[in-house]
Amino acid sequence: QSALTQPPSASGSPGQSVTISCTGTSSDVGGYNYVSWYQQHPGKAPKLMIYEVSKRPSGVPDRFSGSKSGNTASLTVSGLQAEDGADFYCSSYAGSNNYVFGTGTKVTVL
Amino acid sequence: QVQLVESGGGLVKPGGSLRLSCAASGFTLSDYHMSWIRQAPGKGVEWVSYISSSSSHTNYADSVKGRFTISRDNAKNSLYLQMNSLRAGDTALYYCAREVMNPDGSGSGAFDIWGQGTMVTVSS
């Protein structure tokens, strides 16, 4: 399984929006509505932010939103706050109990 | 509270073996599919292995297939990963993670509860 492709970095000023892409294939991102997004701060475990493309777990601010078009999923963080600076990973179900993660994106709040 | 606690990591020589454990608390382990996920130092996250709620199905990443074995004991609220023929490339922080479940008992491909991880270092 090949990792999903994410840009290495993204940035924005406080209050602005940033969007991260996650590109896979028709065998993973494009084939299932099972894309999820994780936020990871240094030294911490990843935290689920979005699941099933656009659903937010309880407690995740509505500033975080997800979408998908074809083989590419996206995470948008609106109204950037200092604490949003972290690494973000996408993930997709890839069929037959296989899962694949993205390469990761470092978000910097300027 | 709901939590997962991994243990069993350590320093092992290439070709050696380790058995990781993951203790679940605050929820009924038998209701959930589980996975092991790893992260090499300074690198991204990699899914390693999956086991269904009843142990009826397992799967592995190509990078560990034939060397790692996942298992669980729901009565003991525990998940395990037996790692054999370890290589330098297996050096990583290993997390156990709970999968978000759909009402029909299928998984959603997302992981909502993660442990703090246990470090495995393979080096001579």
PDB file of N, CA, C and O in Angstrom, chain A residues 7-83:
ATOM      1  N   PRO A   7       0.676  17.692   1.120  1.00  0.00           N
ATOM      2  CA  PRO A   7       1.770  18.675   1.044  1.00  0.00           C
ATOM      3  C   PRO A   7       2.554  18.660   2.346  1.00  0.00           C
ATOM      4  O   PRO A   7       1.974  18.477   3.411  1.00  0.00           O
ATOM      5  N   PRO A   8       3.873  18.850   2.278  1.00  0.00           N
ATOM      6  CA  PRO A   8       4.683  18.786   3.509  1.00  0.00           C
ATOM      7  C   PRO A   8       4.325  19.872   4.511  1.00  0.00           C
ATOM      8  O   PRO A   8       4.440  19.648   5.723  1.00  0.00           O
ATOM      9  N   SER A   9       3.908  21.025   4.018  1.00  0.00           N
ATOM     10  CA  SER A   9       3.653  22.133   4.926  1.00  0.00           C
ATOM     11  C   SER A   9       2.520  23.014   4.429  1.00  0.00           C
ATOM     12  O   SER A   9       2.192  23.030   3.228  1.00  0.00           O
ATOM     13  N   ALA A  10       1.922  23.733   5.369  1.00  0.00           N
ATOM     14  CA  ALA A  10       0.890  24.720   5.075  1.00  0.00           C
ATOM     15  C   ALA A  10       0.935  25.762   6.196  1.00  0.00           C
ATOM     16  O   ALA A  10       1.356  25.441   7.322  1.00  0.00           O
ATOM     17  N   SER A  11       0.521  26.967   5.895  1.00  0.00           N
ATOM     18  CA  SER A  11       0.573  28.000   6.918  1.00  0.00           C
ATOM     19  C   SER A  11      -0.503  29.049   6.705  1.00  0.00           C
ATOM     20  O   SER A  11      -1.057  29.187   5.601  1.00  0.00           O
ATOM     21  N   GLY A  12      -0.772  29.781   7.761  1.00  0.00           N
ATOM     22  CA  GLY A  12      -1.738  30.873   7.692  1.00  0.00           C
ATOM     23  C   GLY A  12      -1.626  31.728   8.932  1.00  0.00           C
ATOM     24  O   GLY A  12      -1.114  31.283   9.964  1.00  0.00           O
ATOM     25  N   SER A  13      -2.113  32.926   8.843  1.00  0.00           N
ATOM     26  CA  SER A  13      -2.107  33.845   9.980  1.00  0.00           C
ATOM     27  C   SER A  13      -3.324  33.566  10.859  1.00  0.00           C
ATOM     28  O   SER A  13      -4.316  32.992  10.398  1.00  0.00           O
ATOM     29  N   PRO A  14      -3.259  33.968  12.124  1.00  0.00           N
ATOM     30  CA  PRO A  14      -4.428  33.790  12.998  1.00  0.00           C
ATOM     31  C   PRO A  14      -5.681  34.395  12.381  1.00  0.00           C
ATOM     32  O   PRO A  14      -5.640  35.512  11.831  1.00  0.00           O
ATOM     33  N   GLY A  15      -6.767  33.634  12.431  1.00  0.00           N
ATOM     34  CA  GLY A  15      -8.023  34.091  11.867  1.00  0.00           C
ATOM     35  C   GLY A  15      -8.244  33.687  10.419  1.00  0.00           C
ATOM     36  O   GLY A  15      -9.378  33.696   9.939  1.00  0.00           O
ATOM     37  N   GLN A  16      -7.166  33.361   9.716  1.00  0.00           N
ATOM     38  CA  GLN A  16      -7.295  32.937   8.328  1.00  0.00           C
ATOM     39  C   GLN A  16      -7.671  31.447   8.251  1.00  0.00           C
ATOM     40  O   GLN A  16      -7.798  30.777   9.262  1.00  0.00           O
ATOM     41  N   SER A  17      -7.832  30.977   7.035  1.00  0.00           N
ATOM     42  CA  SER A  17      -8.143  29.565   6.800  1.00  0.00           C
ATOM     43  C   SER A  17      -6.970  28.892   6.105  1.00  0.00           C
ATOM     44  O   SER A  17      -6.231  29.531   5.346  1.00  0.00           O
ATOM     45  N   VAL A  18      -6.836  27.611   6.343  1.00  0.00           N
ATOM     46  CA  VAL A  18      -5.834  26.812   5.638  1.00  0.00           C
ATOM     47  C   VAL A  18      -6.499  25.507   5.219  1.00  0.00           C
ATOM     48  O   VAL A  18      -7.315  24.943   5.959  1.00  0.00           O
ATOM     49  N   THR A  19      -6.179  25.051   4.017  1.00  0.00           N
ATOM     50  CA  THR A  19      -6.738  23.800   3.498  1.00  0.00           C
ATOM     51  C   THR A  19      -5.612  22.855   3.139  1.00  0.00           C
ATOM     52  O   THR A  19      -4.643  23.247   2.488  1.00  0.00           O
ATOM     53  N   ILE A  20      -5.747  21.623   3.581  1.00  0.00           N
ATOM     54  CA  ILE A  20      -4.748  20.579   3.334  1.00  0.00           C
ATOM     55  C   ILE A  20      -5.369  19.522   2.429  1.00  0.00           C
ATOM     56  O   ILE A  20      -6.494  19.055   2.696  1.00  0.00           O
ATOM     57  N   SER A  21      -4.650  19.138   1.394  1.00  0.00           N
ATOM     58  CA  SER A  21      -5.154  18.106   0.492  1.00  0.00           C
ATOM     59  C   SER A  21      -4.560  16.743   0.833  1.00  0.00           C
ATOM     60  O   SER A  21      -3.504  16.644   1.480  1.00  0.00           O
ATOM     61  N   CYS A  22      -5.244  15.705   0.382  1.00  0.00           N
ATOM     62  CA  CYS A  22      -4.849  14.326   0.644  1.00  0.00           C
ATOM     63  C   CYS A  22      -5.239  13.521  -0.594  1.00  0.00           C
ATOM     64  O   CYS A  22      -6.433  13.276  -0.821  1.00  0.00           O
ATOM     65  N   THR A  23      -4.248  13.138  -1.384  1.00  0.00           N
ATOM     66  CA  THR A  23      -4.534  12.492  -2.658  1.00  0.00           C
ATOM     67  C   THR A  23      -4.199  11.008  -2.624  1.00  0.00           C
ATOM     68  O   THR A  23      -3.079  10.630  -2.254  1.00  0.00           O
ATOM     69  N   GLY A  24      -5.160  10.213  -3.002  1.00  0.00           N
ATOM     70  CA  GLY A  24      -4.972   8.771  -3.054  1.00  0.00           C
ATOM     71  C   GLY A  24      -5.343   8.235  -4.419  1.00  0.00           C
ATOM     72  O   GLY A  24      -5.054   8.863  -5.445  1.00  0.00           O
ATOM     73  N   THR A  25      -5.996   7.091  -4.409  1.00  0.00           N
ATOM     74  CA  THR A  25      -6.414   6.441  -5.644  1.00  0.00           C
ATOM     75  C   THR A  25      -7.872   5.991  -5.529  1.00  0.00           C
ATOM     76  O   THR A  25      -8.502   6.159  -4.477  1.00  0.00           O
ATOM     77  N   SER A  26      -8.360   5.384  -6.588  1.00  0.00           N
ATOM     78  CA  SER A  26      -9.720   4.864  -6.569  1.00  0.00           C
ATOM     79  C   SER A  26      -9.853   3.646  -5.662  1.00  0.00           C
ATOM     80  O   SER A  26     -10.962   3.205  -5.364  1.00  0.00           O
ATOM     81  N   SER A  27      -8.709   3.118  -5.209  1.00  0.00           N
ATOM     82  CA  SER A  27      -8.720   1.954  -4.315  1.00  0.00           C
ATOM     83  C   SER A  27      -8.791   2.351  -2.850  1.00  0.00           C
ATOM     84  O   SER A  27      -8.996   1.487  -1.985  1.00  0.00           O
ATOM     85  N   ASP A  28      -8.594   3.615  -2.576  1.00  0.00           N
ATOM     86  CA  ASP A  28      -8.683   4.053  -1.176  1.00  0.00           C
ATOM     87  C   ASP A  28      -9.580   5.299  -1.067  1.00  0.00           C
ATOM     88  O   ASP A  28     -10.786   5.162  -0.931  1.00  0.00           O
ATOM     89  N   VAL A  29      -9.009   6.487  -1.171  1.00  0.00           N
ATOM     90  CA  VAL A  29      -9.802   7.707  -0.989  1.00  0.00           C
ATOM     91  C   VAL A  29     -11.012   7.741  -1.915  1.00  0.00           C
ATOM     92  O   VAL A  29     -12.136   8.040  -1.478  1.00  0.00           O
ATOM     93  N   GLY A  30     -10.802   7.456  -3.175  1.00  0.00           N
ATOM     94  CA  GLY A  30     -11.889   7.546  -4.145  1.00  0.00           C
ATOM     95  C   GLY A  30     -12.909   6.430  -4.051  1.00  0.00           C
ATOM     96  O   GLY A  30     -14.018   6.562  -4.574  1.00  0.00           O
ATOM     97  N   GLY A  31     -12.543   5.345  -3.397  1.00  0.00           N
ATOM     98  CA  GLY A  31     -13.417   4.187  -3.372  1.00  0.00           C
ATOM     99  C   GLY A  31     -14.313   4.058  -2.159  1.00  0.00           C
ATOM    100  O   GLY A  31     -15.250   3.254  -2.165  1.00  0.00           O
ATOM    101  N   TYR A  32     -14.030   4.827  -1.136  1.00  0.00           N
ATOM    102  CA  TYR A  32     -14.773   4.715   0.125  1.00  0.00           C
ATOM    103  C   TYR A  32     -14.972   6.094   0.756  1.00  0.00           C
ATOM    104  O   TYR A  32     -14.100   6.959   0.652  1.00  0.00           O
ATOM    105  N   ASN A  33     -16.074   6.268   1.433  1.00  0.00           N
ATOM    106  CA  ASN A  33     -16.292   7.499   2.206  1.00  0.00           C
ATOM    107  C   ASN A  33     -15.801   7.305   3.633  1.00  0.00           C
ATOM    108  O   ASN A  33     -16.480   7.639   4.608  1.00  0.00           O
ATOM    109  N   TYR A  34     -14.616   6.748   3.734  1.00  0.00           N
ATOM    110  CA  TYR A  34     -13.997   6.445   5.024  1.00  0.00           C
ATOM    111  C   TYR A  34     -12.649   7.148   5.120  1.00  0.00           C
ATOM    112  O   TYR A  34     -11.623   6.527   5.381  1.00  0.00           O
ATOM    113  N   VAL A  35     -12.660   8.458   4.902  1.00  0.00           N
ATOM    114  CA  VAL A  35     -11.469   9.283   5.061  1.00  0.00           C
ATOM    115  C   VAL A  35     -11.523   9.942   6.423  1.00  0.00           C
ATOM    116  O   VAL A  35     -12.570  10.467   6.834  1.00  0.00           O
ATOM    117  N   SER A  36     -10.423   9.918   7.129  1.00  0.00           N
ATOM    118  CA  SER A  36     -10.345  10.557   8.440  1.00  0.00           C
ATOM    119  C   SER A  36      -9.110  11.444   8.507  1.00  0.00           C
ATOM    120  O   SER A  36      -8.180  11.302   7.700  1.00  0.00           O
ATOM    121  N   TRP A  37      -9.136  12.376   9.454  1.00  0.00           N
ATOM    122  CA  TRP A  37      -8.040  13.327   9.645  1.00  0.00           C
ATOM    123  C   TRP A  37      -7.630  13.342  11.117  1.00  0.00           C
ATOM    124  O   TRP A  37      -8.495  13.283  12.012  1.00  0.00           O
ATOM    125  N   TYR A  38      -6.321  13.469  11.352  1.00  0.00           N
ATOM    126  CA  TYR A  38      -5.767  13.458  12.695  1.00  0.00           C
ATOM    127  C   TYR A  38      -4.844  14.647  12.895  1.00  0.00           C
ATOM    128  O   TYR A  38      -4.114  15.030  11.979  1.00  0.00           O
ATOM    129  N   GLN A  39      -4.880  15.197  14.099  1.00  0.00           N
ATOM    130  CA  GLN A  39      -3.975  16.270  14.499  1.00  0.00           C
ATOM    131  C   GLN A  39      -2.989  15.692  15.508  1.00  0.00           C
ATOM    132  O   GLN A  39      -3.405  14.986  16.433  1.00  0.00           O
ATOM    133  N   GLN A  40      -1.707  15.979  15.331  1.00  0.00           N
ATOM    134  CA  GLN A  40      -0.704  15.484  16.264  1.00  0.00           C
ATOM    135  C   GLN A  40       0.229  16.604  16.711  1.00  0.00           C
ATOM    136  O   GLN A  40       0.940  17.178  15.908  1.00  0.00           O
ATOM    137  N   HIS A  41       0.182  16.885  17.999  1.00  0.00           N
ATOM    138  CA  HIS A  41       1.134  17.819  18.578  1.00  0.00           C
ATOM    139  C   HIS A  41       2.382  17.055  19.004  1.00  0.00           C
ATOM    140  O   HIS A  41       2.318  15.841  19.251  1.00  0.00           O
ATOM    141  N   PRO A  42       3.528  17.735  19.084  1.00  0.00           N
ATOM    142  CA  PRO A  42       4.798  17.059  19.426  1.00  0.00           C
ATOM    143  C   PRO A  42       4.703  16.264  20.715  1.00  0.00           C
ATOM    144  O   PRO A  42       4.198  16.753  21.732  1.00  0.00           O
ATOM    145  N   GLY A  43       5.158  15.021  20.648  1.00  0.00           N
ATOM    146  CA  GLY A  43       5.171  14.161  21.818  1.00  0.00           C
ATOM    147  C   GLY A  43       3.835  13.586  22.208  1.00  0.00           C
ATOM    148  O   GLY A  43       3.727  12.933  23.254  1.00  0.00           O
ATOM    149  N   LYS A  44       2.810  13.827  21.407  1.00  0.00           N
ATOM    150  CA  LYS A  44       1.467  13.343  21.725  1.00  0.00           C
ATOM    151  C   LYS A  44       0.989  12.343  20.673  1.00  0.00           C
ATOM    152  O   LYS A  44       1.496  12.302  19.555  1.00  0.00           O
ATOM    153  N   ALA A  45      -0.003  11.552  21.050  1.00  0.00           N
ATOM    154  CA  ALA A  45      -0.620  10.647  20.097  1.00  0.00           C
ATOM    155  C   ALA A  45      -1.520  11.434  19.143  1.00  0.00           C
ATOM    156  O   ALA A  45      -2.014  12.507  19.505  1.00  0.00           O
ATOM    157  N   PRO A  46      -1.721  10.938  17.943  1.00  0.00           N
ATOM    158  CA  PRO A  46      -2.663  11.585  17.032  1.00  0.00           C
ATOM    159  C   PRO A  46      -4.062  11.659  17.648  1.00  0.00           C
ATOM    160  O   PRO A  46      -4.468  10.783  18.406  1.00  0.00           O
ATOM    161  N   LYS A  47      -4.779  12.724  17.292  1.00  0.00           N
ATOM    162  CA  LYS A  47      -6.131  12.942  17.772  1.00  0.00           C
ATOM    163  C   LYS A  47      -7.076  12.991  16.580  1.00  0.00           C
ATOM    164  O   LYS A  47      -6.834  13.733  15.623  1.00  0.00           O
ATOM    165  N   LEU A  48      -8.154  12.224  16.631  1.00  0.00           N
ATOM    166  CA  LEU A  48      -9.129  12.196  15.546  1.00  0.00           C
ATOM    167  C   LEU A  48      -9.871  13.520  15.467  1.00  0.00           C
ATOM    168  O   LEU A  48     -10.478  13.952  16.450  1.00  0.00           O
ATOM    169  N   MET A  49      -9.858  14.143  14.283  1.00  0.00           N
ATOM    170  CA  MET A  49     -10.523  15.423  14.073  1.00  0.00           C
ATOM    171  C   MET A  49     -11.727  15.303  13.138  1.00  0.00           C
ATOM    172  O   MET A  49     -12.719  16.036  13.301  1.00  0.00           O
ATOM    173  N   ILE A  50     -11.632  14.442  12.141  1.00  0.00           N
ATOM    174  CA  ILE A  50     -12.697  14.240  11.158  1.00  0.00           C
ATOM    175  C   ILE A  50     -12.751  12.758  10.818  1.00  0.00           C
ATOM    176  O   ILE A  50     -11.696  12.124  10.666  1.00  0.00           O
ATOM    177  N   TYR A  51     -13.949  12.199  10.683  1.00  0.00           N
ATOM    178  CA  TYR A  51     -14.075  10.821  10.207  1.00  0.00           C
ATOM    179  C   TYR A  51     -15.202  10.741   9.180  1.00  0.00           C
ATOM    180  O   TYR A  51     -16.046  11.644   9.097  1.00  0.00           O
ATOM    181  N   GLU A  52     -15.191   9.687   8.399  1.00  0.00           N
ATOM    182  CA  GLU A  52     -16.166   9.520   7.318  1.00  0.00           C
ATOM    183  C   GLU A  52     -16.291  10.800   6.493  1.00  0.00           C
ATOM    184  O   GLU A  52     -17.389  11.297   6.261  1.00  0.00           O
ATOM    185  N   VAL A  53     -15.156  11.292   6.070  1.00  0.00           N
ATOM    186  CA  VAL A  53     -14.973  12.449   5.174  1.00  0.00           C
ATOM    187  C   VAL A  53     -15.256  13.786   5.859  1.00  0.00           C
ATOM    188  O   VAL A  53     -14.455  14.714   5.747  1.00  0.00           O
ATOM    189  N   SER A  54     -16.404  13.895   6.554  1.00  0.00           N
ATOM    190  CA  SER A  54     -16.813  15.225   7.017  1.00  0.00           C
ATOM    191  C   SER A  54     -17.441  15.250   8.402  1.00  0.00           C
ATOM    192  O   SER A  54     -17.935  16.301   8.820  1.00  0.00           O
ATOM    193  N   LYS A  55     -17.451  14.144   9.107  1.00  0.00           N
ATOM    194  CA  LYS A  55     -18.070  14.103  10.439  1.00  0.00           C
ATOM    195  C   LYS A  55     -17.039  14.502  11.505  1.00  0.00           C
ATOM    196  O   LYS A  55     -15.892  14.102  11.450  1.00  0.00           O
ATOM    197  N   ARG A  56     -17.514  15.274  12.474  1.00  0.00           N
ATOM    198  CA  ARG A  56     -16.632  15.694  13.575  1.00  0.00           C
ATOM    199  C   ARG A  56     -16.972  14.935  14.839  1.00  0.00           C
ATOM    200  O   ARG A  56     -18.147  14.902  15.260  1.00  0.00           O
ATOM    201  N   PRO A  57     -15.982  14.366  15.505  1.00  0.00           N
ATOM    202  CA  PRO A  57     -16.242  13.739  16.815  1.00  0.00           C
ATOM    203  C   PRO A  57     -16.662  14.795  17.825  1.00  0.00           C
ATOM    204  O   PRO A  57     -16.365  15.989  17.658  1.00  0.00           O
ATOM    205  N   SER A  58     -17.336  14.366  18.849  1.00  0.00           N
ATOM    206  CA  SER A  58     -17.730  15.275  19.913  1.00  0.00           C
ATOM    207  C   SER A  58     -16.503  15.986  20.484  1.00  0.00           C
ATOM    208  O   SER A  58     -15.476  15.362  20.745  1.00  0.00           O
ATOM    209  N   GLY A  59     -16.619  17.301  20.630  1.00  0.00           N
ATOM    210  CA  GLY A  59     -15.537  18.080  21.213  1.00  0.00           C
ATOM    211  C   GLY A  59     -14.611  18.733  20.210  1.00  0.00           C
ATOM    212  O   GLY A  59     -13.815  19.600  20.595  1.00  0.00           O
ATOM    213  N   VAL A  60     -14.682  18.345  18.953  1.00  0.00           N
ATOM    214  CA  VAL A  60     -13.852  18.976  17.930  1.00  0.00           C
ATOM    215  C   VAL A  60     -14.561  20.238  17.431  1.00  0.00           C
ATOM    216  O   VAL A  60     -15.730  20.172  17.024  1.00  0.00           O
ATOM    217  N   PRO A  61     -13.871  21.367  17.443  1.00  0.00           N
ATOM    218  CA  PRO A  61     -14.519  22.632  17.030  1.00  0.00           C
ATOM    219  C   PRO A  61     -14.993  22.579  15.582  1.00  0.00           C
ATOM    220  O   PRO A  61     -14.378  21.921  14.728  1.00  0.00           O
ATOM    221  N   ASP A  62     -16.076  23.313  15.301  1.00  0.00           N
ATOM    222  CA  ASP A  62     -16.606  23.321  13.932  1.00  0.00           C
ATOM    223  C   ASP A  62     -15.736  24.147  12.983  1.00  0.00           C
ATOM    224  O   ASP A  62     -16.074  24.299  11.809  1.00  0.00           O
ATOM    225  N   ARG A  63     -14.620  24.655  13.482  1.00  0.00           N
ATOM    226  CA  ARG A  63     -13.646  25.316  12.604  1.00  0.00           C
ATOM    227  C   ARG A  63     -12.958  24.295  11.695  1.00  0.00           C
ATOM    228  O   ARG A  63     -12.346  24.656  10.686  1.00  0.00           O
ATOM    229  N   PHE A  64     -13.046  23.022  12.080  1.00  0.00           N
ATOM    230  CA  PHE A  64     -12.446  21.937  11.302  1.00  0.00           C
ATOM    231  C   PHE A  64     -13.529  21.297  10.429  1.00  0.00           C
ATOM    232  O   PHE A  64     -14.573  20.883  10.936  1.00  0.00           O
ATOM    233  N   SER A  65     -13.275  21.240   9.130  1.00  0.00           N
ATOM    234  CA  SER A  65     -14.242  20.629   8.222  1.00  0.00           C
ATOM    235  C   SER A  65     -13.523  19.799   7.167  1.00  0.00           C
ATOM    236  O   SER A  65     -12.378  20.071   6.814  1.00  0.00           O
ATOM    237  N   GLY A  66     -14.217  18.765   6.682  1.00  0.00           N
ATOM    238  CA  GLY A  66     -13.628  17.882   5.696  1.00  0.00           C
ATOM    239  C   GLY A  66     -14.518  17.719   4.483  1.00  0.00           C
ATOM    240  O   GLY A  66     -15.738  17.877   4.564  1.00  0.00           O
ATOM    241  N   SER A  67     -13.892  17.385   3.357  1.00  0.00           N
ATOM    242  CA  SER A  67     -14.627  17.150   2.127  1.00  0.00           C
ATOM    243  C   SER A  67     -13.826  16.194   1.256  1.00  0.00           C
ATOM    244  O   SER A  67     -12.678  15.861   1.559  1.00  0.00           O
ATOM    245  N   LYS A  68     -14.480  15.766   0.158  1.00  0.00           N
ATOM    246  CA  LYS A  68     -13.802  14.853  -0.764  1.00  0.00           C
ATOM    247  C   LYS A  68     -14.353  15.056  -2.162  1.00  0.00           C
ATOM    248  O   LYS A  68     -15.552  15.268  -2.350  1.00  0.00           O
ATOM    249  N   SER A  69     -13.432  14.985  -3.131  1.00  0.00           N
ATOM    250  CA  SER A  69     -13.829  15.012  -4.532  1.00  0.00           C
ATOM    251  C   SER A  69     -12.945  14.037  -5.281  1.00  0.00           C
ATOM    252  O   SER A  69     -11.727  14.219  -5.347  1.00  0.00           O
ATOM    253  N   GLY A  70     -13.556  12.992  -5.808  1.00  0.00           N
ATOM    254  CA  GLY A  70     -12.780  11.984  -6.511  1.00  0.00           C
ATOM    255  C   GLY A  70     -11.771  11.315  -5.600  1.00  0.00           C
ATOM    256  O   GLY A  70     -12.128  10.819  -4.531  1.00  0.00           O
ATOM    257  N   ASN A  71     -10.516  11.317  -6.019  1.00  0.00           N
ATOM    258  CA  ASN A  71      -9.462  10.663  -5.242  1.00  0.00           C
ATOM    259  C   ASN A  71      -8.753  11.593  -4.273  1.00  0.00           C
ATOM    260  O   ASN A  71      -7.727  11.217  -3.684  1.00  0.00           O
ATOM    261  N   THR A  72      -9.279  12.805  -4.094  1.00  0.00           N
ATOM    262  CA  THR A  72      -8.642  13.788  -3.215  1.00  0.00           C
ATOM    263  C   THR A  72      -9.593  14.248  -2.116  1.00  0.00           C
ATOM    264  O   THR A  72     -10.713  14.674  -2.393  1.00  0.00           O
ATOM    265  N   ALA A  73      -9.115  14.143  -0.888  1.00  0.00           N
ATOM    266  CA  ALA A  73      -9.847  14.649   0.266  1.00  0.00           C
ATOM    267  C   ALA A  73      -9.170  15.923   0.753  1.00  0.00           C
ATOM    268  O   ALA A  73      -7.981  16.150   0.471  1.00  0.00           O
ATOM    269  N   SER A  74      -9.928  16.733   1.476  1.00  0.00           N
ATOM    270  CA  SER A  74      -9.382  17.994   1.985  1.00  0.00           C
ATOM    271  C   SER A  74      -9.845  18.254   3.405  1.00  0.00           C
ATOM    272  O   SER A  74     -10.973  17.900   3.776  1.00  0.00           O
ATOM    273  N   LEU A  75      -8.964  18.864   4.163  1.00  0.00           N
ATOM    274  CA  LEU A  75      -9.280  19.339   5.514  1.00  0.00           C
ATOM    275  C   LEU A  75      -9.102  20.846   5.502  1.00  0.00           C
ATOM    276  O   LEU A  75      -8.060  21.348   5.075  1.00  0.00           O
ATOM    277  N   THR A  76     -10.110  21.569   5.964  1.00  0.00           N
ATOM    278  CA  THR A  76     -10.019  23.017   6.083  1.00  0.00           C
ATOM    279  C   THR A  76     -10.105  23.409   7.549  1.00  0.00           C
ATOM    280  O   THR A  76     -11.006  22.944   8.264  1.00  0.00           O
ATOM    281  N   VAL A  77      -9.176  24.237   7.957  1.00  0.00           N
ATOM    282  CA  VAL A  77      -9.204  24.802   9.307  1.00  0.00           C
ATOM    283  C   VAL A  77      -9.497  26.282   9.152  1.00  0.00           C
ATOM    284  O   VAL A  77      -8.702  27.027   8.562  1.00  0.00           O
ATOM    285  N   SER A  78     -10.656  26.710   9.619  1.00  0.00           N
ATOM    286  CA  SER A  78     -11.049  28.107   9.515  1.00  0.00           C
ATOM    287  C   SER A  78     -10.744  28.830  10.821  1.00  0.00           C
ATOM    288  O   SER A  78     -10.675  28.204  11.883  1.00  0.00           O
ATOM    289  N   GLY A  79     -10.581  30.153  10.725  1.00  0.00           N
ATOM    290  CA  GLY A  79     -10.318  30.922  11.936  1.00  0.00           C
ATOM    291  C   GLY A  79      -9.134  30.373  12.705  1.00  0.00           C
ATOM    292  O   GLY A  79      -9.231  30.083  13.901  1.00  0.00           O
ATOM    293  N   LEU A  80      -7.996  30.249  12.022  1.00  0.00           N
ATOM    294  CA  LEU A  80      -6.808  29.651  12.622  1.00  0.00           C
ATOM    295  C   LEU A  80      -6.487  30.250  13.988  1.00  0.00           C
ATOM    296  O   LEU A  80      -6.549  31.470  14.181  1.00  0.00           O
ATOM    297  N   GLN A  81      -6.134  29.345  14.905  1.00  0.00           N
ATOM    298  CA  GLN A  81      -5.699  29.758  16.230  1.00  0.00           C
ATOM    299  C   GLN A  81      -4.313  29.198  16.482  1.00  0.00           C
ATOM    300  O   GLN A  81      -3.908  28.212  15.860  1.00  0.00           O
ATOM    301  N   ALA A  82      -3.597  29.799  17.390  1.00  0.00           N
ATOM    302  CA  ALA A  82      -2.212  29.391  17.659  1.00  0.00           C
ATOM    303  C   ALA A  82      -2.109  27.898  17.968  1.00  0.00           C
ATOM    304  O   ALA A  82      -1.172  27.219  17.514  1.00  0.00           O
ATOM    305  N   GLU A  83      -3.096  27.379  18.688  1.00  0.00           N
ATOM    306  CA  GLU A  83      -3.039  25.967  19.099  1.00  0.00           C
ATOM    307  C   GLU A  83      -3.305  24.994  17.948  1.00  0.00           C
ATOM    308  O   GLU A  83      -3.178  23.777  18.110  1.00  0.00           O
TER     309      GLU A  83
END
